[in-house]
Coordinates of C-alpha atoms in Angstrom, one line a residue:
M1 CA 0.0 0.0 0.0
N2 CA 1.6 3.3 -1.1
A3 CA 1.0 6.7 0.7
T4 CA -1.9 7.7 -1.4
E5 CA -3.8 4.5 -0.9
F6 CA -3.0 4.6 2.8
M7 CA -4.4 8.2 3.2
Q8 CA -7.5 7.3 1.1
T9 CA -8.2 4.4 3.4
V10 CA -7.7 6.6 6.5
D11 CA -10.0 9.3 5.1
K12 CA -12.7 6.7 4.4
Q13 CA -12.4 5.3 8.0
L14 CA -12.5 8.8 9.5
L15 CA -15.7 9.6 7.6
K16 CA -17.4 6.6 9.2
M17 CA -16.5 7.7 12.7
S18 CA -18.5 10.0 14.9
N19 CA -16.8 12.8 16.9
Q20 CA -17.2 10.6 20.0
D21 CA -15.6 7.7 18.2
K22 CA -12.6 9.9 17.2
F23 CA -12.3 11.2 20.8
E24 CA -12.2 7.7 22.2
W25 CA -9.7 6.5 19.6
M26 CA -7.4 9.5 20.4
R27 CA -7.6 8.7 24.1
S28 CA -6.9 5.0 23.5
Y29 CA -4.0 5.9 21.2
A30 CA -2.6 8.2 23.9
R31 CA -2.6 5.5 26.5
I32 CA -0.3 3.2 24.5
Q33 CA 2.4 5.9 24.1
T34 CA 5.6 5.3 26.1
G35 CA 8.7 7.4 26.9
N36 CA 9.4 10.3 24.6
Q37 CA 6.5 9.2 22.3
R38 CA 4.2 10.9 24.9
E39 CA 5.9 14.2 24.5
I40 CA 5.7 13.9 20.7
F41 CA 2.0 13.1 20.9
L42 CA 1.4 16.1 23.2
E43 CA 3.3 18.4 20.8
S44 CA 1.1 17.1 17.9
L45 CA -2.0 18.2 19.8
K46 CA -0.5 21.7 20.2
T47 CA 0.0 22.2 16.4
P48 CA -2.8 24.8 16.1
V49 CA -1.3 26.9 18.9
I50 CA 2.2 26.8 17.3
A51 CA 0.7 28.3 14.1
N52 CA -0.2 31.5 15.9
Q53 CA 3.3 32.1 17.4
V54 CA 5.8 34.5 15.7
I55 CA 9.2 33.0 15.3
S56 CA 12.2 35.4 14.9
T57 CA 15.0 34.4 12.7
K58 CA 17.1 37.5 13.1
E59 CA 19.6 36.0 15.5
I60 CA 20.3 33.1 13.2
E61 CA 20.5 35.3 10.1
D62 CA 23.0 37.6 11.9
W63 CA 25.0 34.5 12.8
L64 CA 25.0 33.1 9.3
V65 CA 26.3 36.5 8.0
K66 CA 29.2 36.2 10.5
V67 CA 29.9 32.6 9.2
E68 CA 30.0 33.9 5.6
D69 CA 32.2 36.8 6.6
Q70 CA 34.7 34.4 8.3
E71 CA 34.1 35.9 11.7
V72 CA 32.9 32.5 12.9
Y73 CA 34.9 29.4 11.8
F74 CA 36.4 26.1 12.8
T75 CA 40.1 25.8 13.7
Y76 CA 42.3 23.0 12.5
F77 CA 45.4 21.8 14.2
Y78 CA 47.7 18.8 13.7
E79 CA 48.7 16.2 16.1
N80 CA 52.1 14.5 15.9
S81 CA 51.9 10.9 14.9
C82 CA 54.3 8.2 16.2
D83 CA 56.9 8.8 13.5
N84 CA 56.6 12.6 14.0
H85 CA 54.9 13.2 10.7
Y86 CA 51.9 15.6 10.8
E87 CA 49.3 13.2 9.5
D88 CA 46.5 13.5 12.2
Y89 CA 44.4 16.6 12.5
T90 CA 41.5 17.8 14.6
Y91 CA 38.7 20.3 14.0
V92 CA 38.0 22.6 16.9
D93 CA 34.6 24.4 17.3
D94 CA 35.8 27.5 19.2
F95 CA 32.7 29.5 18.1
S96 CA 30.0 26.9 19.1
I97 CA 29.0 26.5 15.4
I98 CA 27.4 23.1 16.1
K99 CA 25.2 24.6 18.9
Y100 CA 24.0 27.4 16.6
L101 CA 23.5 25.1 13.7
L102 CA 21.3 22.8 15.7
K103 CA 19.3 25.8 17.0
A104 CA 18.9 27.1 13.4
L105 CA 17.6 23.7 12.2
E106 CA 15.1 23.7 15.1
I107 CA 13.9 27.2 14.1
A108 CA 13.6 26.1 10.4
E109 CA 11.4 23.1 11.5
E110 CA 9.3 25.4 13.7
L111 CA 8.7 27.7 10.8
L112 CA 7.7 24.7 8.7
N113 CA 5.2 23.5 11.3
K114 CA 3.9 27.0 11.6
S115 CA 3.2 27.0 7.9
D116 CA 5.6 29.9 7.3
Y117 CA 6.9 28.1 4.2
R118 CA 8.7 31.0 2.5
K119 CA 10.8 31.8 5.6
A120 CA 11.4 28.0 6.2
A121 CA 12.5 27.5 2.6
D122 CA 14.9 30.4 2.7
L123 CA 16.4 29.4 6.0
Y124 CA 16.9 25.7 4.9
D125 CA 18.5 27.0 1.7
W126 CA 21.0 29.1 3.6
L127 CA 21.8 26.4 6.2
C128 CA 22.3 23.7 3.5
T129 CA 24.7 25.8 1.4
V130 CA 26.6 28.1 3.8
P131 CA 30.3 27.2 3.8
F132 CA 32.0 26.8 7.2
F133 CA 35.6 28.0 6.8
V134 CA 38.5 26.4 8.5
Y135 CA 41.6 28.1 9.8
D136 CA 44.9 26.2 10.1
T137 CA 46.3 27.4 13.5
E138 CA 49.8 26.0 12.7
K139 CA 50.3 27.3 9.2
K140 CA 48.4 30.5 10.0
E141 CA 46.2 30.3 6.9
W142 CA 42.7 29.4 5.7
I143 CA 42.5 25.9 4.2
D144 CA 41.0 25.6 0.8
D145 CA 38.6 22.8 1.7
E146 CA 35.6 24.3 3.5
L147 CA 33.0 22.3 5.4
D148 CA 29.2 22.3 4.9
M149 CA 26.3 20.9 6.9
E150 CA 26.4 17.6 5.0
R151 CA 30.1 17.0 5.6
L152 CA 29.7 17.9 9.3
A153 CA 27.1 15.1 9.5
E154 CA 29.2 12.6 7.5
S155 CA 32.2 13.2 9.9
Q156 CA 29.8 12.9 12.9
M157 CA 30.7 16.3 14.1
I158 CA 26.9 17.0 14.3
Q159 CA 24.1 14.5 14.9
I160 CA 21.3 15.4 12.5
N161 CA 19.1 13.5 10.1
I162 CA 20.2 14.8 6.7
R163 CA 17.5 12.9 4.8
Q164 CA 14.7 14.4 6.9
I165 CA 16.3 17.9 6.5
G166 CA 16.2 17.3 2.7
I167 CA 12.6 16.3 2.8
N168 CA 11.8 19.4 4.9
L169 CA 13.6 21.6 2.4
L170 CA 11.6 20.1 -0.5
Y171 CA 8.3 20.4 1.4
A172 CA 8.9 24.1 2.3
H173 CA 9.7 24.9 -1.4
Y174 CA 6.7 23.0 -2.6
Q175 CA 4.4 25.0 -0.4
A176 CA 6.1 28.3 -1.0
T177 CA 6.3 28.1 -4.8
V178 CA 3.7 29.1 -7.3
K179 CA 2.2 26.1 -9.2
E180 CA 3.7 27.0 -12.5
K181 CA 7.3 26.7 -11.1
R182 CA 6.9 23.9 -8.5
A183 CA 8.2 21.1 -10.7
S184 CA 11.3 22.9 -11.9
V185 CA 12.1 24.2 -8.4
L186 CA 11.8 20.8 -6.8
Y187 CA 13.9 19.1 -9.5
R188 CA 16.7 21.6 -8.9
Y189 CA 16.8 20.6 -5.3
L190 CA 16.5 16.9 -6.0
L191 CA 19.7 17.1 -8.0
W192 CA 21.5 18.0 -4.7
E193 CA 23.6 15.2 -3.2
M194 CA 21.7 15.3 0.1
C195 CA 18.4 14.8 -1.8
Q196 CA 19.6 12.1 -4.2
N197 CA 17.8 9.2 -2.5
I198 CA 14.6 10.9 -1.5
T199 CA 11.6 9.4 -3.2
I200 CA 8.4 11.0 -4.3
E201 CA 6.4 8.8 -1.9
E202 CA 8.5 10.0 1.1
F203 CA 8.0 13.6 0.0
F204 CA 4.2 13.1 -0.1
S205 CA 3.9 11.1 3.1
V206 CA 6.4 12.0 5.8
R207 CA 5.1 15.4 6.7
P208 CA 2.4 15.7 9.4
Q209 CA 0.5 18.2 7.1
E210 CA -0.9 16.8 3.9
V211 CA 0.7 18.0 0.7
N212 CA -1.7 20.3 -1.1
D213 CA -2.9 19.4 -4.7
S214 CA -0.8 16.2 -4.7
E215 CA -2.7 14.6 -7.6
E216 CA -2.5 17.7 -9.7
F217 CA 1.2 18.2 -8.9
L218 CA 1.9 14.5 -9.8
L219 CA 0.6 15.2 -13.4
E220 CA 2.7 18.4 -13.6
W221 CA 5.7 16.5 -12.3
I222 CA 5.4 13.7 -14.8
D223 CA 5.0 16.1 -17.7
F224 CA 8.1 18.1 -16.5
L225 CA 10.3 15.0 -16.1
Q226 CA 9.2 13.6 -19.5
K227 CA 10.8 16.7 -21.1
T228 CA 13.9 16.7 -18.9
S229 CA 17.0 14.8 -19.8
G230 CA 19.3 13.0 -17.4
D231 CA 19.5 9.9 -15.2
R232 CA 18.1 11.6 -12.2
A233 CA 15.0 12.7 -14.2
G234 CA 14.6 9.2 -15.5
K235 CA 14.8 7.7 -12.0
L236 CA 12.3 10.3 -10.6
L237 CA 10.0 9.6 -13.6
T238 CA 10.1 5.9 -12.8
E239 CA 9.2 6.6 -9.2
A240 CA 6.3 8.9 -10.3
Y241 CA 4.8 6.3 -12.6
L242 CA 5.1 3.6 -9.9
Y243 CA 3.5 5.9 -7.3
Q244 CA 0.7 6.9 -9.6
G245 CA -0.1 3.5 -11.2
G246 CA 2.3 0.8 -10.2
I247 CA 4.4 -1.4 -12.5
K248 CA 1.5 -1.5 -15.0
L249 CA 1.7 2.2 -15.7
L250 CA 5.5 2.1 -15.8
C251 CA 5.4 -0.5 -18.6
E252 CA 2.7 1.4 -20.5
S253 CA 4.7 4.6 -20.3
A254 CA 8.1 3.2 -21.3
E255 CA 7.5 3.4 -25.1
K256 CA 6.6 7.1 -25.2
N257 CA 9.8 7.9 -23.2
K258 CA 12.1 5.6 -25.2
N259 CA 14.3 8.3 -26.7
R260 CA 14.9 10.5 -23.7
H261 CA 14.4 7.9 -20.9
P262 CA 15.2 4.4 -22.1
L263 CA 15.9 3.8 -18.4
L264 CA 12.2 3.2 -17.9
Y265 CA 12.4 -0.1 -19.9
E266 CA 15.3 -1.3 -17.7
K267 CA 13.4 -0.4 -14.5
A268 CA 10.2 -2.0 -15.8
C269 CA 12.1 -5.3 -16.5
F270 CA 13.8 -5.1 -13.1
Y271 CA 10.6 -4.7 -11.1
L272 CA 8.7 -7.3 -13.2
Y273 CA 11.5 -9.8 -12.6
E274 CA 11.7 -9.1 -8.9
D275 CA 7.9 -9.5 -8.7
K276 CA 8.4 -12.9 -10.5
Q277 CA 6.3 -11.8 -13.4
F278 CA 8.6 -13.5 -15.9
S279 CA 6.3 -13.6 -18.9
E280 CA 5.6 -9.9 -18.6
C281 CA 9.4 -9.2 -18.1
E282 CA 10.2 -11.1 -21.3
E283 CA 7.5 -9.3 -23.2
I284 CA 8.6 -5.8 -22.1
G285 CA 12.2 -6.8 -22.9
L286 CA 11.2 -7.8 -26.5
E287 CA 9.4 -4.5 -26.8
A288 CA 12.4 -2.6 -25.5
I289 CA 15.0 -4.1 -27.8
N290 CA 12.8 -3.1 -30.8
N291 CA 12.4 0.5 -29.5
I292 CA 15.8 1.3 -28.1
A293 CA 18.6 2.2 -30.6
E294 CA 21.0 -0.7 -31.0
S295 CA 24.0 1.5 -30.1
R296 CA 22.7 2.3 -26.6
L297 CA 24.4 0.4 -23.8
I298 CA 21.2 0.4 -21.7
R299 CA 19.6 -1.9 -24.4
A300 CA 22.1 -4.6 -23.2
K301 CA 21.1 -4.1 -19.6
V302 CA 17.4 -4.7 -20.6
A303 CA 18.4 -7.7 -22.7
N304 CA 20.2 -9.3 -19.7
L305 CA 17.3 -8.8 -17.4
A306 CA 14.9 -10.2 -20.0
A307 CA 17.2 -13.2 -20.6
K308 CA 17.0 -14.1 -16.9
A309 CA 13.2 -14.1 -17.2
S310 CA 13.5 -16.3 -20.4
I311 CA 15.7 -18.7 -18.5
K312 CA 13.0 -19.0 -15.8
L313 CA 10.5 -19.7 -18.6
D314 CA 12.9 -22.1 -20.4
H315 CA 12.3 -20.2 -23.7
L316 CA 15.6 -21.2 -25.4
D317 CA 15.0 -19.2 -28.6
K318 CA 14.4 -16.0 -26.6
I319 CA 17.5 -16.6 -24.4
E320 CA 19.6 -16.8 -27.5
Q321 CA 18.0 -13.7 -29.0
F322 CA 18.6 -11.7 -25.8
Y323 CA 22.2 -12.9 -25.7
E324 CA 22.9 -11.6 -29.2
V325 CA 21.2 -8.3 -28.5
A326 CA 23.3 -7.8 -25.4
F327 CA 26.5 -8.2 -27.3
Y328 CA 25.6 -5.9 -30.2
S329 CA 24.6 -3.1 -27.7
E330 CA 27.5 -3.7 -25.3
S331 CA 30.3 -5.5 -27.0
S332 CA 32.0 -6.6 -23.8
L333 CA 34.1 -9.8 -23.4
I334 CA 31.6 -11.5 -21.1
H335 CA 28.8 -10.9 -23.7
Y336 CA 31.1 -12.3 -26.4
L337 CA 32.0 -15.4 -24.5
R338 CA 28.4 -16.1 -23.7
L339 CA 27.7 -16.4 -27.4
F340 CA 29.6 -19.7 -27.3
K341 CA 26.5 -21.1 -25.5
L342 CA 24.5 -20.6 -28.7
S343 CA 23.6 -23.6 -30.9
D344 CA 25.3 -22.1 -34.0
Y345 CA 28.0 -20.3 -32.1
E346 CA 30.7 -20.5 -34.8
E347 CA 28.9 -18.4 -37.3
K348 CA 27.6 -16.0 -34.7
T349 CA 30.9 -15.4 -32.9
D350 CA 32.7 -14.8 -36.2
K351 CA 30.0 -12.2 -37.2
A352 CA 30.2 -10.6 -33.7
A353 CA 34.0 -10.3 -33.8
L354 CA 33.8 -8.7 -37.3
F355 CA 31.1 -6.2 -36.0
T356 CA 33.5 -4.8 -33.3
K357 CA 36.1 -3.7 -35.9
D358 CA 33.9 -0.8 -36.9
L359 CA 32.9 0.3 -33.4
P360 CA 34.1 3.7 -32.1
D361 CA 37.3 3.1 -30.1
T362 CA 36.7 6.0 -27.7
F363 CA 33.9 6.8 -25.3
S364 CA 31.3 9.2 -26.8
R365 CA 31.4 12.5 -25.0
R366 CA 28.0 13.6 -26.4
Y367 CA 26.3 12.8 -23.1
F368 CA 27.4 14.1 -19.7
N369 CA 28.0 11.8 -16.7
G370 CA 24.5 12.6 -15.4
N371 CA 22.9 11.0 -18.5
T372 CA 24.5 7.6 -18.7
Q373 CA 21.2 6.0 -20.0
L374 CA 22.1 7.4 -23.4
N375 CA 25.7 6.2 -23.4
E376 CA 26.7 4.3 -26.6
N377 CA 28.6 1.1 -27.4
W378 CA 32.4 1.5 -27.9
L379 CA 35.5 -0.7 -27.7
G380 CA 39.1 0.4 -27.2
D381 CA 41.8 -0.9 -29.5
D382 CA 43.3 -3.4 -27.1
S383 CA 39.8 -4.8 -26.3
K384 CA 39.2 -5.2 -30.0
R385 CA 42.4 -7.1 -30.3
L386 CA 41.5 -9.2 -27.3
L387 CA 38.2 -10.2 -29.0
R388 CA 40.1 -11.2 -32.1
F389 CA 42.2 -13.5 -29.9
F390 CA 39.0 -15.1 -28.5
N391 CA 37.8 -15.4 -32.1
K392 CA 40.9 -17.6 -32.6
E393 CA 42.8 -15.2 -34.8
F394 CA 46.0 -16.4 -33.0
D395 CA 48.5 -15.5 -35.8
F396 CA 47.3 -11.9 -35.8
I397 CA 47.7 -11.6 -32.1
Y398 CA 51.1 -13.3 -32.0
T399 CA 52.4 -10.8 -34.6
Y400 CA 51.0 -7.9 -32.6
C401 CA 52.5 -9.2 -29.3
E402 CA 55.9 -9.6 -30.8
G403 CA 56.0 -5.8 -31.1
E404 CA 55.4 -5.3 -27.3
K405 CA 58.7 -5.3 -25.5
N406 CA 58.0 -3.3 -22.3
Y407 CA 58.0 -6.2 -19.8
L408 CA 57.9 -3.9 -16.8
N409 CA 54.4 -2.9 -18.0
W410 CA 53.4 -6.6 -18.1
N411 CA 50.2 -6.3 -16.0
N412 CA 48.9 -3.5 -18.2
S413 CA 49.9 -4.8 -21.6
L414 CA 47.9 -6.9 -24.0
K415 CA 50.8 -9.4 -24.0
G416 CA 50.3 -9.7 -20.2
K417 CA 46.8 -11.1 -20.9
I418 CA 47.5 -13.1 -24.1
V419 CA 50.4 -15.2 -22.7
P420 CA 48.4 -16.5 -19.7
L421 CA 45.5 -17.2 -22.1
F422 CA 47.7 -19.2 -24.3
F423 CA 48.7 -21.3 -21.3
L424 CA 45.1 -22.0 -20.6
I425 CA 44.6 -23.2 -24.2
L426 CA 47.7 -25.4 -24.3
D427 CA 47.2 -26.9 -20.8
K428 CA 45.8 -30.4 -21.1
N429 CA 45.6 -31.0 -17.4
D430 CA 42.0 -31.3 -16.0
G431 CA 42.9 -30.2 -12.5
T432 CA 43.7 -26.8 -11.2
S433 CA 47.2 -26.2 -9.7
K434 CA 48.2 -23.5 -7.3
A435 CA 50.0 -21.6 -10.1
K436 CA 47.0 -22.0 -12.4
K437 CA 44.5 -20.7 -9.8
A438 CA 46.7 -17.7 -9.1
I439 CA 47.0 -16.8 -12.8
I440 CA 43.3 -17.3 -13.5
R441 CA 42.4 -15.1 -10.6
K442 CA 44.6 -12.3 -11.8
L443 CA 43.6 -12.8 -15.4
V444 CA 39.9 -12.5 -14.6
S445 CA 40.5 -9.3 -12.8
R446 CA 42.7 -7.8 -15.6
L447 CA 40.3 -8.9 -18.3
N448 CA 37.7 -6.9 -16.4
F449 CA 34.8 -9.3 -17.0
H450 CA 32.3 -10.4 -14.5
S451 CA 29.7 -13.2 -14.6
I452 CA 26.2 -11.9 -15.1
E453 CA 24.6 -15.3 -14.5
K454 CA 25.1 -18.2 -12.2
E455 CA 28.3 -19.4 -13.9
R456 CA 31.7 -18.5 -12.7
E457 CA 34.0 -16.4 -14.9
E458 CA 36.3 -19.5 -15.3
D459 CA 33.3 -21.4 -16.7
Y460 CA 33.1 -19.0 -19.6
L461 CA 36.8 -19.5 -20.3
D462 CA 36.4 -23.3 -20.2
L463 CA 33.4 -23.1 -22.5
W464 CA 35.5 -21.1 -25.0
K465 CA 38.5 -23.4 -24.6
K466 CA 36.5 -26.5 -25.6
T467 CA 35.9 -24.9 -29.0
I468 CA 39.6 -24.6 -29.8
K469 CA 41.4 -27.1 -31.9
L470 CA 45.2 -26.5 -32.6
T471 CA 47.3 -28.6 -34.9
P472 CA 50.5 -30.3 -33.4
E473 CA 52.5 -27.8 -35.4
Q474 CA 50.7 -24.8 -33.8
I475 CA 51.1 -26.3 -30.3
K476 CA 54.8 -26.7 -30.8
F477 CA 55.2 -23.2 -32.3
Y478 CA 53.4 -21.5 -29.4
L479 CA 55.1 -23.5 -26.7
V480 CA 58.5 -22.4 -28.1
W481 CA 57.3 -18.8 -28.2
L482 CA 55.9 -18.9 -24.7
N483 CA 59.2 -20.3 -23.4
Q484 CA 61.0 -17.4 -25.0
E485 CA 58.6 -14.8 -23.6
I486 CA 58.8 -16.1 -20.1
A487 CA 62.6 -16.1 -20.3
A488 CA 62.6 -12.5 -21.5
L489 CA 60.1 -11.5 -18.9
T490 CA 62.1 -13.2 -16.1
D491 CA 65.4 -11.5 -17.3
V492 CA 63.8 -8.1 -16.9
L493 CA 61.9 -8.7 -13.7
V494 CA 64.3 -10.9 -11.8
G495 CA 67.5 -10.0 -13.5
G496 CA 66.7 -6.3 -13.0
G497 CA 66.0 -6.8 -9.3
N498 CA 62.3 -5.9 -9.3
R499 CA 61.5 -7.8 -6.2
K500 CA 57.9 -6.8 -6.0
L501 CA 57.3 -8.5 -9.4
Y502 CA 59.1 -11.7 -8.7
S503 CA 55.8 -13.5 -8.1
I504 CA 54.6 -12.8 -11.6
A505 CA 57.6 -14.5 -13.1
A506 CA 57.5 -17.4 -10.7
E507 CA 53.8 -18.2 -11.3
L508 CA 54.3 -18.1 -15.1
I509 CA 57.4 -20.3 -14.9
V510 CA 55.6 -23.0 -12.8
L511 CA 52.5 -22.9 -15.1
L512 CA 54.7 -23.2 -18.2
G513 CA 56.4 -26.3 -16.7
E514 CA 53.0 -27.8 -16.0
V515 CA 51.8 -27.1 -19.5
L516 CA 55.0 -28.7 -21.0
E517 CA 54.4 -31.8 -18.9
S518 CA 50.8 -32.0 -20.0
N519 CA 52.1 -31.9 -23.6
G520 CA 54.5 -34.8 -23.1
T521 CA 57.7 -33.2 -21.7
Q522 CA 58.9 -35.6 -19.0
D523 CA 59.7 -33.7 -15.7
G524 CA 58.9 -30.5 -17.5
K525 CA 57.9 -28.6 -14.4
I526 CA 60.7 -29.6 -12.0
G527 CA 63.2 -29.3 -14.8
L528 CA 62.2 -25.8 -15.7
I529 CA 62.0 -24.7 -12.0
N530 CA 65.5 -26.0 -11.4
W531 CA 66.9 -24.3 -14.5
Y532 CA 65.6 -20.9 -13.4
K533 CA 66.9 -21.5 -9.9
E534 CA 70.4 -22.2 -11.2
T535 CA 70.2 -19.3 -13.7
Y536 CA 69.2 -16.9 -10.9
S537 CA 71.1 -18.6 -8.0
N538 CA 71.9 -15.3 -6.3
K539 CA 68.2 -14.3 -6.1
S540 CA 67.0 -16.0 -3.0
A541 CA 63.7 -14.1 -2.9
F542 CA 62.9 -15.3 -6.4
K543 CA 63.8 -18.9 -5.5
N544 CA 61.5 -18.6 -2.5
E545 CA 58.7 -17.5 -4.8
L546 CA 59.3 -20.5 -7.0
N547 CA 59.2 -22.8 -3.9
K548 CA 56.0 -21.2 -2.7
I549 CA 54.1 -21.6 -5.9
G550 CA 55.7 -24.8 -7.2

């Protein structure tokens, strides 16, 4: 039951009650109050009296002027740490800022309860935006980084409910603003960090006084948000539809907002899936992929949600359709590897790899960070090369990697990903050794791909590996090349004394030995380890790494 339905039910019940019934109910409700709830209850009975009181804000306004003029400020001093470095610091409230701020917030809330909305709105504005300056007592200078009310709360220098203050701010402006400007004014404040997570339902329901013209405003609000770009507008529009008519209205409204707010399709799929309405989720997903431009990344998010619903329904044809859609809208590695699940994966993975060659190689700057729902598909040059490797274009990748010689940049280079991947291809062992586990864990992190279903990331790599068939000549060629690469890498990392990188070389050496053994080289692992120990006999830390991983 949302706030509107709740209040409608309350109104109906109150209409059925006589004055005597209401009186008895209030007395019964009063009896069950305990502790500070009794004082809150008594204060609520005094609300009509508060409305007649005049509240002066002059003292607080004068204080705020002093804050802005840097007559009132925090001081800041360092404390010596154990090693005598000035790393610890403390804020000191010499001017009782916290005390005055709490008093100011009390006055703002009193103004709100008194229905003096214009004064309350202005005071909340001032309190939420005033900078509190900080003076460094040791350096005898003002520090550049001022504090504000929100930062004071985050650092627990003041105990206040920032969320409730945000709701009060919005409510005051709603009541103080002419109807024609209400939507734009509220939206401006809802962009503030402190108001980011406030929902329309909270705004309508958490005040003791009912929001005037809420139904009329909701229509104005939806109309305004439909014409306003940005993720925040999209999320607020989603909330407004849900508040007004539930998931059904959200689904019905997604199509007309498809160009400015494709986010509505994603939210509709999400809520339908969470509500276990799998058929409806699949249906809205199919509608979405036809209505959202293929280049939009959000189309892939919708496809992934709808695919989960299709899995629940065991609709294999729809699962495959959504998998393909996800790749063509977001050509990530995980989406590509998932194509190997398809019945005719060979043709589709070839086509998919070819598609990426013409993708933009830089992120589109047409849409600012606050409008990510319109972001478009792109793929950097190294990511394109990586997909060509997974498309089994091994000769092309080998030629490219031969040109990469900066072994100190191993972790950030394409070769640093390709060499371990070649090990996985060539390894005929079914088990997982210590070295293999370590390399796969790092590889998954550096490939930056994360499972979007129940499978582990390694499962996708295993699925892909099963599709690869190398000739004996290819196996021999790549084993020789890998041996040369590991030797060159070890010479730079270990021979150059880069102790922090010894483990990289050790893990690759051990895994190379295991791969050699799996391809028929007797004692390949122990023989290779011993050779490197002899070659770098004066590097005890490196030999320890070999012992640890081998």
